[in-house]
Coordinates of C-alpha atoms in Angstrom, one line a residue:
M89 CA 0.0 0.0 -0.1
E90 CA 1.4 3.4 -1.0
A91 CA 1.5 6.3 1.6
P92 CA -0.3 9.4 0.8
D93 CA 1.5 12.3 -0.9
S94 CA 2.9 14.6 1.8
N95 CA 2.2 17.7 -0.3
S96 CA -1.6 17.1 -0.5
P97 CA -3.5 17.9 2.6
T98 CA -6.0 15.4 4.1
I99 CA -9.1 15.9 6.1
P100 CA -8.2 16.2 9.8
N101 CA -10.1 14.7 12.6
S102 CA -12.7 13.1 10.3
G103 CA -12.7 9.7 12.2
N104 CA -13.0 7.9 8.9
S105 CA -9.8 5.8 8.1
I106 CA -10.6 5.9 4.4
A107 CA -11.0 9.7 4.5
L108 CA -7.8 10.0 6.3
S109 CA -5.8 8.4 3.5
T110 CA -7.6 10.3 0.7
P111 CA -6.0 13.6 -0.3
V112 CA -8.2 16.7 -0.4
W113 CA -7.6 19.1 -3.2
P114 CA -8.5 22.8 -3.1
T115 CA -10.2 22.7 -6.5
I116 CA -12.8 20.6 -8.2
D117 CA -10.2 19.5 -10.7
G118 CA -8.4 17.3 -8.1
P119 CA -4.8 16.6 -8.8
L120 CA -5.1 18.3 -12.2
G121 CA -6.0 21.6 -10.6
L122 CA -4.0 24.3 -9.0
T123 CA -1.6 24.0 -6.1
E124 CA -2.6 25.6 -2.8
D125 CA -0.5 28.8 -3.4
E126 CA -2.0 29.3 -6.9
S127 CA -5.4 28.6 -5.5
L128 CA -4.9 31.3 -2.9
S129 CA -4.1 33.7 -5.6
Y130 CA -7.1 32.9 -7.8
A131 CA -9.5 32.7 -4.9
R132 CA -8.3 36.2 -3.7
K133 CA -8.6 37.6 -7.3
F134 CA -12.2 36.3 -7.8
Y135 CA -13.2 37.6 -4.3
Y136 CA -12.0 41.1 -4.9
F137 CA -13.2 41.4 -8.5
G138 CA -16.6 40.3 -7.3
F139 CA -16.9 43.6 -5.7
A140 CA -16.6 45.3 -9.1
L141 CA -20.3 44.5 -9.6
L142 CA -19.5 41.0 -10.9
P143 CA -21.1 38.7 -8.3
L144 CA -21.0 35.9 -10.9
L145 CA -17.2 35.6 -10.1
W146 CA -18.2 34.9 -6.4
G147 CA -20.4 32.0 -7.8
V148 CA -17.4 30.8 -9.9
N149 CA -15.2 31.0 -6.7
C150 CA -17.7 29.0 -4.8
F151 CA -18.0 26.3 -7.6
Y152 CA -14.4 26.0 -8.3
F153 CA -13.2 25.8 -4.8
W154 CA -16.1 23.6 -3.6
P155 CA -13.8 21.2 -1.7
V156 CA -12.7 24.2 0.5
L157 CA -16.4 24.8 1.4
R158 CA -17.0 21.1 2.0
H159 CA -14.0 20.5 4.3
S160 CA -14.1 23.1 6.9
R161 CA -10.5 22.6 8.3
A162 CA -8.5 21.6 5.3
F163 CA -7.5 24.9 3.7
P164 CA -7.6 27.7 6.4
R165 CA -5.9 30.3 4.1
L166 CA -8.3 29.7 1.2
R167 CA -11.5 29.3 3.3
H168 CA -11.9 33.0 4.2
Y169 CA -12.2 34.1 0.5
V170 CA -14.3 31.3 -0.5
V171 CA -16.8 31.6 2.3
A172 CA -17.0 35.3 1.9
S173 CA -17.6 34.7 -1.9
A174 CA -20.5 32.4 -0.9
V175 CA -21.9 35.0 1.4
G176 CA -21.6 37.7 -1.2
F177 CA -23.1 35.5 -4.0
S178 CA -26.0 34.5 -1.9
V179 CA -26.8 38.2 -0.9
S180 CA -26.5 39.3 -4.5
V181 CA -28.8 36.5 -5.8
V182 CA -31.3 37.3 -3.1
L183 CA -31.2 41.1 -4.0
L184 CA -31.4 40.5 -7.8
S185 CA -34.3 37.9 -7.3
T186 CA -36.2 40.3 -5.2
W187 CA -35.8 43.2 -7.5
A188 CA -36.7 41.1 -10.6
L189 CA -39.8 39.6 -8.8
T190 CA -41.0 43.0 -7.6
F191 CA -41.1 44.2 -11.1
A192 CA -42.5 41.0 -12.7
I193 CA -45.2 40.4 -10.1
G194 CA -46.0 43.8 -8.8
G195 CA -45.8 45.8 -12.1
E196 CA -48.3 48.6 -12.6
H197 CA -50.4 47.5 -9.6
L198 CA -47.5 48.1 -7.2
F199 CA -46.0 51.2 -8.7
G200 CA -49.0 53.0 -10.1
S201 CA -48.4 55.7 -12.6
V202 CA -44.7 55.7 -12.1
W203 CA -44.6 52.3 -13.7
G204 CA -44.5 53.9 -17.2
N205 CA -41.4 55.7 -16.4
L206 CA -39.6 52.8 -14.9
L207 CA -39.9 50.6 -18.1
M208 CA -36.7 50.4 -20.1
Y209 CA -38.4 49.7 -23.4
N210 CA -40.2 53.1 -23.2
L211 CA -36.8 54.9 -22.8
A212 CA -36.0 55.0 -26.5
D213 CA -39.3 56.6 -27.3
R214 CA -39.0 59.2 -24.6
L215 CA -35.5 60.2 -25.8
G216 CA -36.4 60.3 -29.5
L217 CA -34.1 57.6 -30.5
T218 CA -36.6 55.6 -32.6
S219 CA -37.0 58.1 -35.4
W220 CA -34.6 58.2 -38.5
S221 CA -35.0 61.8 -39.4

């Protein structure tokens, strides 16, 4: 039986002898993915660029570094960025869904006469961008 690679972290204190011998990788790619130092760099970049109104990058960060979210003690340096990305992505999805459902369900009944000013497809008509002359 071959000993586990000393460079790959394992799940500490899991109580399962099979899980102790199985290496845990920081990315979903497993051994084909990034090293822990490269992963830290990418997780940090995805986290900070998510603040530039790109919350989809937070979702990508959560998906790509899913093993970091699953194993709470395996990668303490990466965990901060991935968990913060998960929180940011969740908050942005809730806000965007609330905004979209408010307009889709509420519509003119909720906003009254202001509804016509809020619609984007009326914007070109109001600015005179639809005529060719």
